[in-house]
Every structure is written in structure tokens, then in C-alpha cells.
mmCIF file of C-alpha atoms in Angstrom:
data_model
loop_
_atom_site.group_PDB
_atom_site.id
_atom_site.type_symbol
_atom_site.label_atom_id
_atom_site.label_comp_id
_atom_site.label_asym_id
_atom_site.label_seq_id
_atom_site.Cartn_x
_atom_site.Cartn_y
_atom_site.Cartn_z
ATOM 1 C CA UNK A 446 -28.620 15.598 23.384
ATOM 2 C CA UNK A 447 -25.544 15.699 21.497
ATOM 3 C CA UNK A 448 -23.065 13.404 23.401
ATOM 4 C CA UNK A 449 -19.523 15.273 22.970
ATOM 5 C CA UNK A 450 -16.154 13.011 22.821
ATOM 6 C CA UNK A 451 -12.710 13.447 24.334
ATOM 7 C CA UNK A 452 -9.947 13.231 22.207
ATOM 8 C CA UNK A 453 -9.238 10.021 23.556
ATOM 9 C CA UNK A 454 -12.258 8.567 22.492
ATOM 10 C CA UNK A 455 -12.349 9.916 19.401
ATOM 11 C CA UNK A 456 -9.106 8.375 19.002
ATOM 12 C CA UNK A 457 -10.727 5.061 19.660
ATOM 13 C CA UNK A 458 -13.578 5.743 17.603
ATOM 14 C CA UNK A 459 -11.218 6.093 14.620
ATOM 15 C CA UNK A 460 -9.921 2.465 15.597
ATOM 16 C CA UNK A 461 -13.258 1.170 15.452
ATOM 17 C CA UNK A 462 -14.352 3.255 12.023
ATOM 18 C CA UNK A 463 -11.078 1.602 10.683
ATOM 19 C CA UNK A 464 -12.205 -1.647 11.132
ATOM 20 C CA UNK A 465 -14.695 -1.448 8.663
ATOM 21 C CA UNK A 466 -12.675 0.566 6.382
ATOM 22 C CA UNK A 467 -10.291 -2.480 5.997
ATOM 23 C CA UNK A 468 -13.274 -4.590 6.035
ATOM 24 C CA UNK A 469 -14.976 -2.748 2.909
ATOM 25 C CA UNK A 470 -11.166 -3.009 0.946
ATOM 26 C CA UNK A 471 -11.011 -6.157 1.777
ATOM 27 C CA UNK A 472 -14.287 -6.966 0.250
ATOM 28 C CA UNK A 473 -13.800 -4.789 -2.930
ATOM 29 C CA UNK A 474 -11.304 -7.577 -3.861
ATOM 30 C CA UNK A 475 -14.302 -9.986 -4.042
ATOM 31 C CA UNK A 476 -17.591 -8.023 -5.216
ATOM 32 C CA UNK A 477 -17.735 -8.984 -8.612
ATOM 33 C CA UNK A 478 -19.737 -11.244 -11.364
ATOM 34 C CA UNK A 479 -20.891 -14.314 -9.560
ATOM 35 C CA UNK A 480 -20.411 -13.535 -6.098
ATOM 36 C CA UNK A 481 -22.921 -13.744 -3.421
ATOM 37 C CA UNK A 482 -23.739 -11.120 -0.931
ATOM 38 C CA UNK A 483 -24.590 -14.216 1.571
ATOM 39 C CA UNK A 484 -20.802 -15.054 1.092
ATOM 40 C CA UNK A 485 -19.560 -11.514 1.361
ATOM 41 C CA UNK A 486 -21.404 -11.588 4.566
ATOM 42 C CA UNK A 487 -19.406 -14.550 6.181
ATOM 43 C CA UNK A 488 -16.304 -13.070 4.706
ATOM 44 C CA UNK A 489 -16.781 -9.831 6.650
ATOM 45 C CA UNK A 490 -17.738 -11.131 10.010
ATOM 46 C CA UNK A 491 -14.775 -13.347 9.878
ATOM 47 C CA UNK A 492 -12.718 -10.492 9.028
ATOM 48 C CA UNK A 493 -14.124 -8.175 11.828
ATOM 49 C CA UNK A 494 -13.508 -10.572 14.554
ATOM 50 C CA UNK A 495 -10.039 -11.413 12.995
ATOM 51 C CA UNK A 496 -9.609 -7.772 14.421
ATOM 52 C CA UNK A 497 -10.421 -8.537 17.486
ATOM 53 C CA UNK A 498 -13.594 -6.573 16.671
ATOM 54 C CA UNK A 499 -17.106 -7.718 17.068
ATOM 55 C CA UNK A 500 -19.789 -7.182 13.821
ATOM 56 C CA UNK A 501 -22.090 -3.749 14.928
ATOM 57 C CA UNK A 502 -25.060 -4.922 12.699
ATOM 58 C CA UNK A 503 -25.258 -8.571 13.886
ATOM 59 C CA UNK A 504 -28.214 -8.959 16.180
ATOM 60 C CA UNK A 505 -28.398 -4.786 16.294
ATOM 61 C CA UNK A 506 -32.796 -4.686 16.010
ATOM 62 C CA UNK A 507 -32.808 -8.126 15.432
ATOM 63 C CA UNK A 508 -30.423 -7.643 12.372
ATOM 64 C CA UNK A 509 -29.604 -11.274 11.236
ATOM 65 C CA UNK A 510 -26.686 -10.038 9.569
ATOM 66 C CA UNK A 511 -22.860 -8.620 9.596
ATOM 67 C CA UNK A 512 -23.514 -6.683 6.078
ATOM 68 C CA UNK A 513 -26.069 -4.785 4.697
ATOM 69 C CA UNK A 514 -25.895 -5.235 0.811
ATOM 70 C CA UNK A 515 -28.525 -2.964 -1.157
ATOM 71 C CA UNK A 516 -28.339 -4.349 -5.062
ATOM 72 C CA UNK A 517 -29.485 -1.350 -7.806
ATOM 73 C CA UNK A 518 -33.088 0.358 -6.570
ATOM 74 C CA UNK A 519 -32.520 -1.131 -3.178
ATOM 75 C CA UNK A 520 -31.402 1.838 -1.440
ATOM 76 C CA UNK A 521 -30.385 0.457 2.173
ATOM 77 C CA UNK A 522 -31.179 -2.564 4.738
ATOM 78 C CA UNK A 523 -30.415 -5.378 1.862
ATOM 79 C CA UNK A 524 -30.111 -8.351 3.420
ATOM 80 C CA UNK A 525 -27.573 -10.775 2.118
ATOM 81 C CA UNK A 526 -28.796 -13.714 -0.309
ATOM 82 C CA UNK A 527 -27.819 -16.024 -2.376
ATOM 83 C CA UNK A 528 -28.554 -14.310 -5.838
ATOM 84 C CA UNK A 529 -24.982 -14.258 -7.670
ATOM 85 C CA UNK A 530 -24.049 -10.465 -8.313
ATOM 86 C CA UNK A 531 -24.267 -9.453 -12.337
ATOM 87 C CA UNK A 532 -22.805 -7.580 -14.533
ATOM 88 C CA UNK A 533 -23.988 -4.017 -14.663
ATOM 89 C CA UNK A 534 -25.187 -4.432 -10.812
ATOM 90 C CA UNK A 535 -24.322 -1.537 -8.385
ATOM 91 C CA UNK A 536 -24.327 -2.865 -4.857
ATOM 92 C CA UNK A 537 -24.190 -0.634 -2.117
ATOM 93 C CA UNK A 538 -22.342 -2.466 1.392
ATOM 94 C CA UNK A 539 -22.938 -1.017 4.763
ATOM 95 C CA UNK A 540 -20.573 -2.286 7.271
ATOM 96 C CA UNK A 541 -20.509 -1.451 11.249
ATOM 97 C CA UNK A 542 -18.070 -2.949 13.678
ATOM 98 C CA UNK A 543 -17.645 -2.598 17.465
ATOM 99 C CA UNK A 544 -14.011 -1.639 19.118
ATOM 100 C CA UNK A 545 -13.054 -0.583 22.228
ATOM 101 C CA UNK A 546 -16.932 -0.064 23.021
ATOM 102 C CA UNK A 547 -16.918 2.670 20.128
ATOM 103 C CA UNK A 548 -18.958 2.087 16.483
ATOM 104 C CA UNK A 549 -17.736 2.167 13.413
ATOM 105 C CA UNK A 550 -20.348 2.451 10.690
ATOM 106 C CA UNK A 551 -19.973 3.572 6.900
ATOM 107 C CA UNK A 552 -20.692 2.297 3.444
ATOM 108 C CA UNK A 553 -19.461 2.208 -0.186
ATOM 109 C CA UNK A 554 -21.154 1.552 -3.733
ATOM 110 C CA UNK A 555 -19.083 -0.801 -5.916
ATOM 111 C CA UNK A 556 -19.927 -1.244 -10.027
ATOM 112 C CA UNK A 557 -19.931 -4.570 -10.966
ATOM 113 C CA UNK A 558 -18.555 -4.718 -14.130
ATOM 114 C CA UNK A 559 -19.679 -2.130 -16.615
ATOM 115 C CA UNK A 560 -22.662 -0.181 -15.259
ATOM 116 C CA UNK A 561 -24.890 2.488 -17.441
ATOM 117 C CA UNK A 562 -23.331 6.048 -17.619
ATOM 118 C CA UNK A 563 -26.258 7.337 -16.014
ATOM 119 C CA UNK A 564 -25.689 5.031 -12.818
ATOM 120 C CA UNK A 565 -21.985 5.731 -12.975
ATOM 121 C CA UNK A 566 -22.684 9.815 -12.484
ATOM 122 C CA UNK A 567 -25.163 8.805 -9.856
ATOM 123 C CA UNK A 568 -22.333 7.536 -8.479
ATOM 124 C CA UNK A 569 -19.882 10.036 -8.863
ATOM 125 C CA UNK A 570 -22.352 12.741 -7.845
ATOM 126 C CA UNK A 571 -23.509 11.205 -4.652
ATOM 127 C CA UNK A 572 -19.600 10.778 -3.577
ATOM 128 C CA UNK A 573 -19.026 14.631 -4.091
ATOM 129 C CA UNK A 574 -21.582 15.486 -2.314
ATOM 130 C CA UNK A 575 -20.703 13.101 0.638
ATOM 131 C CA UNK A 576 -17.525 15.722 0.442
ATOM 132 C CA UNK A 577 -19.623 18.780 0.294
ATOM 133 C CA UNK A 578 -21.653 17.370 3.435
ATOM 134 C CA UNK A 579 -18.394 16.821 5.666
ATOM 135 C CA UNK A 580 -17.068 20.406 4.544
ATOM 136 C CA UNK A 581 -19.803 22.236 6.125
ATOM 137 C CA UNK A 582 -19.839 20.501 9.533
ATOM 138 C CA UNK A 583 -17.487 22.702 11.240
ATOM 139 C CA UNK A 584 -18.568 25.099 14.549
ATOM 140 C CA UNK A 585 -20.903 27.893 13.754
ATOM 141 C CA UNK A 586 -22.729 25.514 11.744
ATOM 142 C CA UNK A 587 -25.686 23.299 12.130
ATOM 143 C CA UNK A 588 -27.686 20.382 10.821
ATOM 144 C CA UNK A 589 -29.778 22.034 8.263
ATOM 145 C CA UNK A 590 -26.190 23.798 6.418
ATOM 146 C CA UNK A 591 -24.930 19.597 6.053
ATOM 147 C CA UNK A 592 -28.267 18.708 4.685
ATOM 148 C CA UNK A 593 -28.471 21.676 2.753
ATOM 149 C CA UNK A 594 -25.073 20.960 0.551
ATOM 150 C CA UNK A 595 -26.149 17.439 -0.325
ATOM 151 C CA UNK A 596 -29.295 18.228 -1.185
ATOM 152 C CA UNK A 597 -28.570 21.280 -3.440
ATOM 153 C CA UNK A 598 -26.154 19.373 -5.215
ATOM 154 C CA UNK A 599 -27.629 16.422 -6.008
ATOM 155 C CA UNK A 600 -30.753 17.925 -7.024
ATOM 156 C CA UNK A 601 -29.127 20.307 -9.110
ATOM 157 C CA UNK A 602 -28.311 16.843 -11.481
ATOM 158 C CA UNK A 603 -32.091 16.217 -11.394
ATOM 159 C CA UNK A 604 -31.531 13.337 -8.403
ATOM 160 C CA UNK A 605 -34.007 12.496 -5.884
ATOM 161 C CA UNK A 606 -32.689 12.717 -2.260
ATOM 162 C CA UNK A 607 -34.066 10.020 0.427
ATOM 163 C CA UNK A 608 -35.899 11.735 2.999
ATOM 164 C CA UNK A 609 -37.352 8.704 5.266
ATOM 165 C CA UNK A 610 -33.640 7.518 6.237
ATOM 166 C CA UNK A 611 -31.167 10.133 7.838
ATOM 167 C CA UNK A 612 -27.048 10.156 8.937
ATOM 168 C CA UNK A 613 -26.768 9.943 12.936
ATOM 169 C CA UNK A 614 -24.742 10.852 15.608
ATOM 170 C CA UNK A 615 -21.837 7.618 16.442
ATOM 171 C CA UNK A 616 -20.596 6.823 19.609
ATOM 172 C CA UNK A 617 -21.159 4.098 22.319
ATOM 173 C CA UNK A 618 -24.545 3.085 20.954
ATOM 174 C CA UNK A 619 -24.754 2.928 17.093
ATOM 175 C CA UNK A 620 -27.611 5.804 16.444
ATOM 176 C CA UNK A 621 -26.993 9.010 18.767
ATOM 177 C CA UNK A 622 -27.960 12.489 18.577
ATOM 178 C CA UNK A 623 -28.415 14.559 16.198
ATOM 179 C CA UNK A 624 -30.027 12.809 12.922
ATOM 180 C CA UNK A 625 -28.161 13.782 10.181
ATOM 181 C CA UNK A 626 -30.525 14.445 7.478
ATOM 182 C CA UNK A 627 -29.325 14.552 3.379
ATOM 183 C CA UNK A 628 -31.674 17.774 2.950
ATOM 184 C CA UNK A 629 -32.497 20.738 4.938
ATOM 185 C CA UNK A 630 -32.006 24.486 5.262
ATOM 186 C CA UNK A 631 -28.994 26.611 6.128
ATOM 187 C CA UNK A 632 -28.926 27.706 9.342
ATOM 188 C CA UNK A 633 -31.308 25.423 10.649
ATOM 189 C CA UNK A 634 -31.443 22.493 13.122
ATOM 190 C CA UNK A 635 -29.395 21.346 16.421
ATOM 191 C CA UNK A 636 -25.818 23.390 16.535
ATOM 192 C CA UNK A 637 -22.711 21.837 16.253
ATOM 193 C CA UNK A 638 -20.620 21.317 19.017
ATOM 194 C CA UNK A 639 -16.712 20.330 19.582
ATOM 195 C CA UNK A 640 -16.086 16.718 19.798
ATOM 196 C CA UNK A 641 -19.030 15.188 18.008
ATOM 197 C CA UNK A 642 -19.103 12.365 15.485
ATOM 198 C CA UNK A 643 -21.492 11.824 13.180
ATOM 199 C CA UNK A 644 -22.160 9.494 10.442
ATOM 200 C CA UNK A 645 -22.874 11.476 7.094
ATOM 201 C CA UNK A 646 -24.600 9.281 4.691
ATOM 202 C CA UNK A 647 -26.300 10.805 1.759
ATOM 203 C CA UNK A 648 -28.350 8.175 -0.331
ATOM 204 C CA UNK A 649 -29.382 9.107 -3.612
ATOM 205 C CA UNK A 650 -32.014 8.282 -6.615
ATOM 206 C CA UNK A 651 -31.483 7.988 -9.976
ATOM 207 C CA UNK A 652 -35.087 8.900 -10.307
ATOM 208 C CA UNK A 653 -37.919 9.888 -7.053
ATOM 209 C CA UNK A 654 -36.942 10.595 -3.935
ATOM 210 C CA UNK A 655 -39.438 8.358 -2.803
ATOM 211 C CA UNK A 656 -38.926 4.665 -1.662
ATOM 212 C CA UNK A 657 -40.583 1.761 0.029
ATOM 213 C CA UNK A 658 -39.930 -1.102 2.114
ATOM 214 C CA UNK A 659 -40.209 -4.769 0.817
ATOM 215 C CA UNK A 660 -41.676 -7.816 2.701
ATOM 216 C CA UNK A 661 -38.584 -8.803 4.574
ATOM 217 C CA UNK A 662 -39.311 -5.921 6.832
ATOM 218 C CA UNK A 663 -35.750 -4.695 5.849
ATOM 219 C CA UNK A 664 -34.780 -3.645 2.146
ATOM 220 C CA UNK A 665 -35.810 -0.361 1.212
ATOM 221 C CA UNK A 666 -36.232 -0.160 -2.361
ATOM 222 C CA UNK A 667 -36.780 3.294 -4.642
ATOM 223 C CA UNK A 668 -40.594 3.688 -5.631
ATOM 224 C CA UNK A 669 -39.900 3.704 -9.420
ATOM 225 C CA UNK A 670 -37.266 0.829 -9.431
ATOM 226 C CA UNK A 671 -34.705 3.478 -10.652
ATOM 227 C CA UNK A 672 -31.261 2.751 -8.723
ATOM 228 C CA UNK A 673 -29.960 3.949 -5.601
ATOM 229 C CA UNK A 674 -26.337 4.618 -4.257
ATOM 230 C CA UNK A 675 -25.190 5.231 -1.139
ATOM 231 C CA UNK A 676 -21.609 6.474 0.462
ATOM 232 C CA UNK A 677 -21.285 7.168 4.516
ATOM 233 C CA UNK A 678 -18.350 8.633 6.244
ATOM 234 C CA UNK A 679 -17.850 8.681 10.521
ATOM 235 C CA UNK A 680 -16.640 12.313 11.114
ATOM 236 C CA UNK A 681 -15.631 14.247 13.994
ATOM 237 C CA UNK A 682 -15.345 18.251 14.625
ATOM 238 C CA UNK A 683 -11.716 18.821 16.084
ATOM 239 C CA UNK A 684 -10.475 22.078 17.085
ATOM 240 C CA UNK A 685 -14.027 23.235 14.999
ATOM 241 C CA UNK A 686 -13.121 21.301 11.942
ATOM 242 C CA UNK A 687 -14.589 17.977 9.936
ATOM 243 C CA UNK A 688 -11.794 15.335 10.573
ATOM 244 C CA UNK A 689 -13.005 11.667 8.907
ATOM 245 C CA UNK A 690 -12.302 9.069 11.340
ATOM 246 C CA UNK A 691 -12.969 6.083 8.649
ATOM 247 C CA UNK A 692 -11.211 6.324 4.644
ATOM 248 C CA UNK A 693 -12.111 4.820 1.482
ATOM 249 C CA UNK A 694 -8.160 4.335 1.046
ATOM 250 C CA UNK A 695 -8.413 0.892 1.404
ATOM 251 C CA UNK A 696 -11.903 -0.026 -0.772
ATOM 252 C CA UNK A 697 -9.303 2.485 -3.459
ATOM 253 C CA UNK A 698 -5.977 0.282 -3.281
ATOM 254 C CA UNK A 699 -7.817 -3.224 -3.798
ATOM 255 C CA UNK A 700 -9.641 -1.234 -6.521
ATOM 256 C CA UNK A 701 -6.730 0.629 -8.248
ATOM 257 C CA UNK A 702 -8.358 4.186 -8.111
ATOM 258 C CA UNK A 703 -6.153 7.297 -7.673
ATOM 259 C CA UNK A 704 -7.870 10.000 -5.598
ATOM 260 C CA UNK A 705 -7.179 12.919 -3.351
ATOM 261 C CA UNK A 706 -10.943 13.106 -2.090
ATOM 262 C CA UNK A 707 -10.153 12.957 1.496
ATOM 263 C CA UNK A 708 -7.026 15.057 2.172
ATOM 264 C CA UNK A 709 -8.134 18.143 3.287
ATOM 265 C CA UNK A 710 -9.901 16.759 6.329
ATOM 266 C CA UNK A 711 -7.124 14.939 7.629
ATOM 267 C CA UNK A 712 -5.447 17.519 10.041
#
């Protein structure tokens, strides 16, 4: 069941999804050659509870950590390590934080350095359709029209779209109703309502849409080694409209990038 929100939670919810919006620009500053994800970890837990926030991930399924760092065909669940971070590296961070009861829970992909043109439109690509995802959850819609937009576009570029790992519903508890898949068919699935808030997460393959977990019983890695980015958003339908709740403004400012990307869903 779809769990609708008042506008006063939703307000809180955007509190919470903020949280890890300053935690992500605050850790663009430091994702670069030679740092650790292990240390990026302890960096954002102390920065989430500076906030008077508690880390969503910690302890979440037995998750032993604040940040979940997928480096190049690892396409979500890394866990943190001690490997320094390379040159050419694309490392995907998934952040979740708890405020006023609510989740927040969203992710960027950072370059490291100069990465391959064909990573850097996997990039790009995956990011508009992220975009093209949130513009089609509005009433009168449902899951299979959200699914449908990332999927067409990405594999239009030849991309293979994750099917094993979905978007969710966000509230109180950190998975709710409905999954969010990044591929389905218009007009199909559970109907949006007024009030909801979902995470929309589209992860993408440079090659098969196919993937695997490793050993750890965490990382899942693309089949073919090929890399993997992913981008997630927390958005909520008000007055029948996508409205983000979390922003990429900050993860832009520490990086110096210029963009208009989420302006039309701010009402």
C-alpha cells in the first residue's frame, strides 16, 4: 500500500533528504586521487550526526556502514575499503540519513580525474534520464510510465538497464511501497497518488544489463565488468506534480558545475 504524506511531513522529509544532499557536497570536496572510501565513510557519519541527524544505512540489514561507495562495474551496495581512489575511477556514493523520523536516501556518481568519454556519456545519459523519470510521476500516471522513460532512453544509447535492483517508496521506514522500477511499460503498474515520495534511482550499464553479487554478500558488480553509474532523487507528487525534496546543488557548488537540471520541479 502506498503510504500517502501530509504536507507537513513532506516538509520534514525534505529536511531529512537535505541532510544527505549537504552530506554528498560536502564529500565531493574530498573524492579524488588517493582518497579512501573507508575515510569518506567516517567523514559522512560525522557529518550526519553534526546535523543532529542519525546515518539511515548504519546497521539498516546489518549494513556495517554510513556510505555505500560502488567503484566502476560495481553498480550498488560497495562497501567502503581501504583501496585509494584512482584516476579515471567513477565512484558512485549512496547516502541515507534519518531526521525527524523521516529518510533521506539518494546518490551521486563523481569522475575521478579524467574518465573515458564513453563512461563520461554513461554518465551524462543516466542523469537525464533520472530527469525524464521524475517528469512523468505526476497523477494520472503510474509505475510502468517512470520506468518506461528511463528505460527508453537509456537504451536508445545502447545501455543496459539494471533490472534486479528497483527505486522505492520513502517515508518512516527506508523501503515503502511502490518499487520503483528503471524499466517498464506505460500505463502499467500501481497508480500514483497525491502525497507520495519515492526514491527514483535509475542505475545504468555501460555494457549488459545483467549483474552479480560478490562474496561480501553486498557489492553488486555488472556481469561483463563494464562500468556502472548511478543517480537517485527523493520526490514527492504535490498538488499532482514531481517536486524533488533532495538537490544536487550542493555536490554542484563544491564541484563548480553550472546547471539548471532541477528547476522546473521546484514549485
Amino acid at each position: 500500500m502506498i503510504i500517502a504524506k501530509t504536507r507537513e511531513e513532506i516538509e520534514l522529509m525534505r529536511q531529512s533528504a537535505l541532510v544527505v544532499s549537504k552530506t554528498l557536497g560536502m564529500l565531493a570536496k574530498e573524492v579524488k586521487v588517493g582518497m579512501t572510501t573507508k575515510k569518506l565513510d567516517t567523514l559522512a557519519e560525522d557529518f550526519i550526526r553534526a546535523q543532529g541527524a542519525i546515518p539511515g544505512f548504519l546497521g539498516l540489514y546489518d549494513c556495517p556502514s554510513t556510505l555505500l561507495c560502488s567503484i566502476n562495474e560495481a553498480v550498488v551496495h560497495g562497501l567502503p575499503t581501504n583501496v585509494p581512489l584512482k584516476e579515471g575511477d567513477i565512484v558512485s556514493i549512496d547516502c541515507g540519513a534519518i531526521l525527524n523520523d523521516f529518510y533521506g536516501d539518494h546518490a551521486y556518481t563523481f569522475e575521478i580525474g579524467e574518465v573515458a568519454p564513453e563512461t563520461k556519456k554513461l554518465i551524462q545519459t543516466t542523469k537525464e534520464s533520472l530527469y525524464m523519470g521524475i517528469r512523468a510521476l505526476k497523477l494520472g500516471n503510474r509505475v510502468g510510465d517512470v520506468g518506461f522513460a528511463i528505460q527508453n532512453h537509456c537504451e536508445a544509447e545502447g545501455y543496459g538497464v539494471v533490472r534486479e535492483l528497483v527505486g522505492h517508496g520513502l517515508g518512516r521506514k527506508m523501503h515503502e511501497d511502490p518499487e520503483m522500477p528503471n524499466y517498464g511499460r506505460r500505463g502499467r503498474g500501481k497508480k500514483f497518488i497525491e502525497g507520495m515520495v519515492v526514491a527514483i534511482e535509475p542505475m545504468i550499464n555501460l555494457g549488459t544489463h545483467k549483474v552479480k553479487q560478490l562474496s561480501d554478500g553486498w557489492t553488486i558488480v555488472t556481469l561483463d565488468g563494464k562500468p556502472s553509474v548511478h543517480f537517485e532523487h527523493d520526490v514527492a507528487i504535490i498538488d499532482g506534480k514531481p517536486e524533488i525534496l533532495s538537490t544536487f546543488g550542493y555536490v554542484h557548488e563544491a564541484l563548480g558545475i553550472s546547471s539548471l537540471e532541477e528547476d522546473e520541479f521546484r514549485h
